[in-house]
Short mmCIF file of C-alpha atoms in Angstrom, two decimals:
data_model
loop_
_atom_site.label_atom_id
_atom_site.label_comp_id
_atom_site.label_asym_id
_atom_site.label_seq_id
_atom_site.Cartn_x
_atom_site.Cartn_y
_atom_site.Cartn_z
CA MET A 1 0.00 0.00 0.00
CA ASP A 2 1.60 3.31 -1.11
CA ILE A 3 1.41 6.77 0.47
CA GLY A 4 -1.56 7.84 -1.66
CA THR A 5 -3.60 4.77 -0.82
CA ARG A 6 -2.85 5.09 2.88
CA LEU A 7 -3.72 8.78 2.83
CA LYS A 8 -7.09 8.14 1.20
CA GLU A 9 -7.79 5.29 3.64
CA VAL A 10 -7.04 7.20 6.84
CA ARG A 11 -8.71 10.39 5.60
CA ARG A 12 -11.95 8.51 5.03
CA LEU A 13 -11.66 6.72 8.37
CA LYS A 14 -11.39 10.14 10.02
CA GLY A 15 -14.48 11.30 8.11
CA MET A 16 -12.56 14.15 6.51
CA SER A 17 -13.09 15.44 2.97
CA LEU A 18 -10.25 16.46 0.68
CA ARG A 19 -11.22 20.10 1.13
CA ASP A 20 -11.22 19.82 4.91
CA LEU A 21 -7.78 18.24 4.96
CA ALA A 22 -6.44 20.68 2.39
CA ARG A 23 -7.62 23.60 4.53
CA ARG A 24 -5.82 22.23 7.59
CA VAL A 25 -2.59 21.50 5.73
CA ASP A 26 -2.73 24.76 3.72
CA VAL A 27 -2.55 23.12 0.29
CA SER A 28 -5.15 22.68 -2.44
CA ALA A 29 -7.62 19.81 -2.58
CA SER A 30 -6.47 19.11 -6.14
CA PHE A 31 -2.90 18.56 -4.90
CA LEU A 32 -4.06 16.07 -2.27
CA SER A 33 -6.15 14.34 -4.92
CA GLN A 34 -3.03 13.96 -7.07
CA VAL A 35 -1.18 12.48 -4.09
CA GLU A 36 -3.95 9.98 -3.41
CA LYS A 37 -3.91 8.93 -7.07
CA GLY A 38 -0.16 8.36 -6.88
CA LYS A 39 0.59 11.07 -9.46
CA CYS A 40 2.86 13.03 -7.12
CA ARG A 41 4.42 12.73 -3.68
CA PRO A 42 4.35 15.33 -0.89
CA SER A 43 7.61 16.52 0.59
CA LEU A 44 8.47 15.19 4.04
CA GLU A 45 7.55 18.60 5.45
CA THR A 46 4.08 18.50 3.88
CA LEU A 47 3.68 14.85 4.87
CA GLY A 48 4.38 15.89 8.45
CA LYS A 49 1.57 18.46 8.29
CA ILE A 50 -0.79 15.89 6.79
CA SER A 51 0.07 13.43 9.54
CA ALA A 52 -0.56 16.06 12.23
CA ALA A 53 -3.91 17.01 10.69
CA LEU A 54 -4.98 13.35 10.60
CA ASP A 55 -3.51 12.62 14.05
CA VAL A 56 -1.28 9.76 12.84
CA LYS A 57 2.48 9.29 12.82
CA VAL A 58 4.48 10.00 9.66
CA ASP A 59 5.70 6.39 9.88
CA TYR A 60 2.17 5.28 9.07
CA PHE A 61 2.67 6.52 5.50
CA LEU A 62 6.29 5.44 5.13
CA ARG A 63 6.41 2.08 6.86
CA GLU A 64 5.36 0.13 3.75
CA GLU A 65 8.42 1.42 1.92
CA GLU A 66 10.56 0.46 4.89
CA LYS A 67 9.10 -3.07 4.88
CA LYS A 68 10.13 -3.41 1.25
CA GLY A 69 13.72 -2.60 2.15
CA LYS A 70 13.61 0.97 0.91
CA GLU A 71 15.42 3.85 2.58
CA VAL A 72 14.54 7.50 2.01
CA VAL A 73 17.11 10.31 2.22
CA GLU A 74 16.03 13.92 1.71
CA ILE A 75 18.15 17.07 1.64
CA ARG A 76 17.08 20.68 1.21
CA LEU A 77 19.60 23.06 -0.35
CA PRO A 78 19.87 26.79 -1.17
CA ASN A 79 19.68 27.64 -4.88
CA GLN A 80 23.41 28.30 -5.13
CA LEU A 81 25.90 26.47 -7.33
CA LYS A 82 28.44 26.08 -4.51
CA TYR A 83 26.16 23.51 -2.87
CA LEU A 84 26.51 21.11 -5.81
CA ALA A 85 29.67 19.81 -4.13
CA VAL A 86 27.55 18.83 -1.12
CA VAL A 87 25.19 16.89 -3.40
CA ALA A 88 28.10 15.10 -5.08
CA SER A 89 29.60 14.11 -1.73
CA LEU A 90 26.24 12.86 -0.47
CA ILE A 91 25.56 10.73 -3.56
CA THR A 92 29.09 9.31 -3.44
CA GLU A 93 28.73 8.29 0.21
CA LEU A 94 25.21 6.90 -0.24
CA SER A 95 26.44 4.88 -3.23
CA ARG A 96 29.13 3.38 -1.01
CA ILE A 97 26.62 2.56 1.72
CA HIS A 98 24.22 0.92 -0.71
CA HIS A 99 26.96 -0.84 -2.70
CA ILE A 100 26.12 0.88 -5.98
CA GLY A 101 28.57 0.16 -8.82
CA ARG A 102 30.94 2.96 -9.88
CA LYS A 103 29.48 3.39 -13.39
CA ASP A 104 25.94 3.67 -12.01
CA MET A 105 27.14 6.11 -9.34
CA GLU A 106 28.77 8.30 -12.00
CA ASP A 107 25.58 8.26 -14.07
CA ILE A 108 23.54 9.33 -11.03
CA LEU A 109 26.05 12.07 -10.22
CA LEU A 110 25.84 13.41 -13.77
CA ALA A 111 22.05 13.37 -13.90
CA VAL A 112 21.51 14.97 -10.49
CA ASP A 113 24.20 17.60 -11.16
CA GLU A 114 22.58 18.55 -14.48
CA ALA A 115 19.08 18.65 -12.98
CA SER A 116 20.20 20.62 -9.90
CA THR A 117 22.11 23.12 -12.02
CA ASN A 118 18.97 23.71 -14.07
CA VAL A 119 16.96 24.43 -10.91
CA ILE A 120 19.62 26.74 -9.47
CA LYS A 121 20.09 28.74 -12.67
CA TYR A 122 16.59 28.96 -14.05
CA ALA A 123 13.86 28.11 -11.52
CA TYR A 124 14.03 31.36 -9.57
CA GLU A 125 14.81 35.02 -10.22
CA VAL A 126 18.50 35.86 -10.37
CA GLY A 127 19.78 36.88 -6.92
CA SER A 128 16.82 35.41 -5.03
CA PHE A 129 17.36 33.28 -1.94
CA GLU A 130 15.28 30.15 -2.42
CA SER A 131 15.76 26.42 -1.99
CA PHE A 132 15.06 23.09 -3.61
CA THR A 133 14.80 19.52 -2.32
CA ILE A 134 16.41 16.31 -3.47
CA ARG A 135 14.84 13.07 -2.25
CA MET A 136 16.52 9.72 -2.89
CA ILE A 137 14.70 6.43 -2.36
CA PHE A 138 16.88 3.32 -2.31
CA ASP A 139 15.29 0.06 -3.36
CA PRO A 140 17.34 -3.11 -3.96
CA GLY A 141 18.52 -2.78 -7.56
CA ARG A 142 17.03 0.68 -8.11
CA VAL A 143 17.47 4.31 -7.07
CA HIS A 144 14.50 6.70 -7.31
CA ILE A 145 15.44 10.40 -7.20
CA GLU A 146 13.04 13.35 -7.00
CA LEU A 147 13.99 17.02 -7.35
CA HIS A 148 11.36 19.43 -6.03
CA ASP A 149 11.31 23.21 -6.42
CA HIS A 150 8.67 25.92 -6.28
CA GLY A 151 10.14 28.03 -9.07
CA LYS A 152 8.83 28.76 -12.55
CA PRO A 153 6.93 25.86 -14.13
CA PHE A 154 9.20 24.22 -16.68
CA ASN A 155 9.01 20.77 -18.23
CA PRO A 156 12.55 19.83 -19.31
CA LEU A 157 11.19 16.84 -21.21
CA GLU A 158 9.76 19.27 -23.78
CA ALA A 159 13.23 20.61 -24.62
CA VAL A 160 14.30 19.79 -28.16
CA PRO A 161 17.32 17.45 -28.08
CA PRO A 162 20.37 18.87 -29.88
CA ASP A 163 21.94 17.07 -32.82
CA SER A 164 25.33 15.42 -32.35
CA GLY A 165 27.18 18.20 -34.20
CA SER A 166 25.72 20.87 -31.94
CA ILE A 167 26.73 18.92 -28.84
CA VAL A 168 30.36 19.12 -29.84
CA LYS A 169 30.22 22.81 -30.80
CA ASN A 170 28.21 24.18 -27.89
CA ARG A 171 27.95 22.43 -24.56
CA ASN A 172 25.66 25.16 -23.21
CA LEU A 173 23.02 24.54 -25.86
CA GLY A 174 19.48 24.40 -24.45
CA GLY A 175 18.23 20.82 -24.16
CA LEU A 176 21.67 19.29 -23.69
CA GLY A 177 21.15 18.78 -19.95
CA ILE A 178 17.97 16.74 -20.34
CA PHE A 179 19.56 14.90 -23.28
CA LEU A 180 22.35 13.71 -20.99
CA ILE A 181 19.93 12.88 -18.18
CA ASN A 182 17.77 10.77 -20.49
CA LYS A 183 20.88 9.00 -21.75
CA VAL A 184 22.12 7.85 -18.33
CA MET A 185 18.80 7.30 -16.52
CA ASP A 186 16.38 4.43 -17.13
CA ARG A 187 13.31 6.62 -16.69
CA VAL A 188 12.69 10.36 -16.42
CA GLU A 189 9.33 11.91 -15.50
CA TYR A 190 8.08 15.43 -14.82
CA HIS A 191 5.07 16.64 -12.86
CA TYR A 192 3.88 20.11 -11.85
CA SER A 193 1.16 21.23 -9.47
CA VAL A 194 0.38 24.61 -7.94
CA ASP A 195 1.14 23.41 -4.40
CA GLY A 196 3.79 20.81 -5.13
CA GLY A 197 5.69 22.90 -7.69
CA ASN A 198 8.06 21.24 -10.14
CA CYS A 199 8.96 17.60 -9.57
CA LEU A 200 11.52 15.89 -11.79
CA THR A 201 11.81 12.16 -11.16
CA LEU A 202 14.92 10.19 -12.16
CA ILE A 203 14.99 6.40 -11.92
CA LYS A 204 18.13 4.30 -12.30
CA ASN A 205 18.48 0.53 -12.20
CA VAL A 206 21.77 -0.13 -10.43
CA SER A 207 24.28 -2.96 -10.07
CA ASP A 208 25.75 -4.21 -6.81
CA SER A 209 29.42 -3.23 -6.47
CA ARG A 210 30.02 -6.34 -4.33
CA ARG A 211 29.55 -8.47 -7.44
CA GLY A 212 32.43 -6.74 -9.16
CA GLU A 213 32.60 -4.18 -11.95
CA THR A 214 31.66 -5.25 -15.47
#
């Protein structure tokens, strides 16, 4: 049972409508509806507010993932390029902990760096002090990464991929970042909602470094 299913179940048990819960959590009913349908995930902060409004522990929504052997790591960072080094260090250490092969780790580093750079440079007004969140969910054989920001709506999947000649001539060409991300990730998805903001999901099937490099 996923977060959306559990949310719908406990909300109904409490006799609370989507509008009532939305009012208490200070989000829209449409956003909660998207969560219940599994089309987007709330941040841990929002999930905490939902849990408080429903008078249940946050673990109630997350325990199913834990039973399946999944671990969730979330970090919130300022929209400044200097923090990319923090992200790289975190991914490197988490890859070591979860025995992710070097090639897969490098692919994840590239994809998250490209996606984070896009958020930092273009999501908010130049000079503004904002933040974005990176959530990593570790499942045996797979890493699920979500980047959340509340900046300008932008679907990177709609960017026109550059041709091979342009890639060589101009590495700053628009669309190159998502081209690289699509190349190294197994699945890339984008979702936007008024309350949830932009959510870019990156999924990578990974090998176990304990089995040796191929």
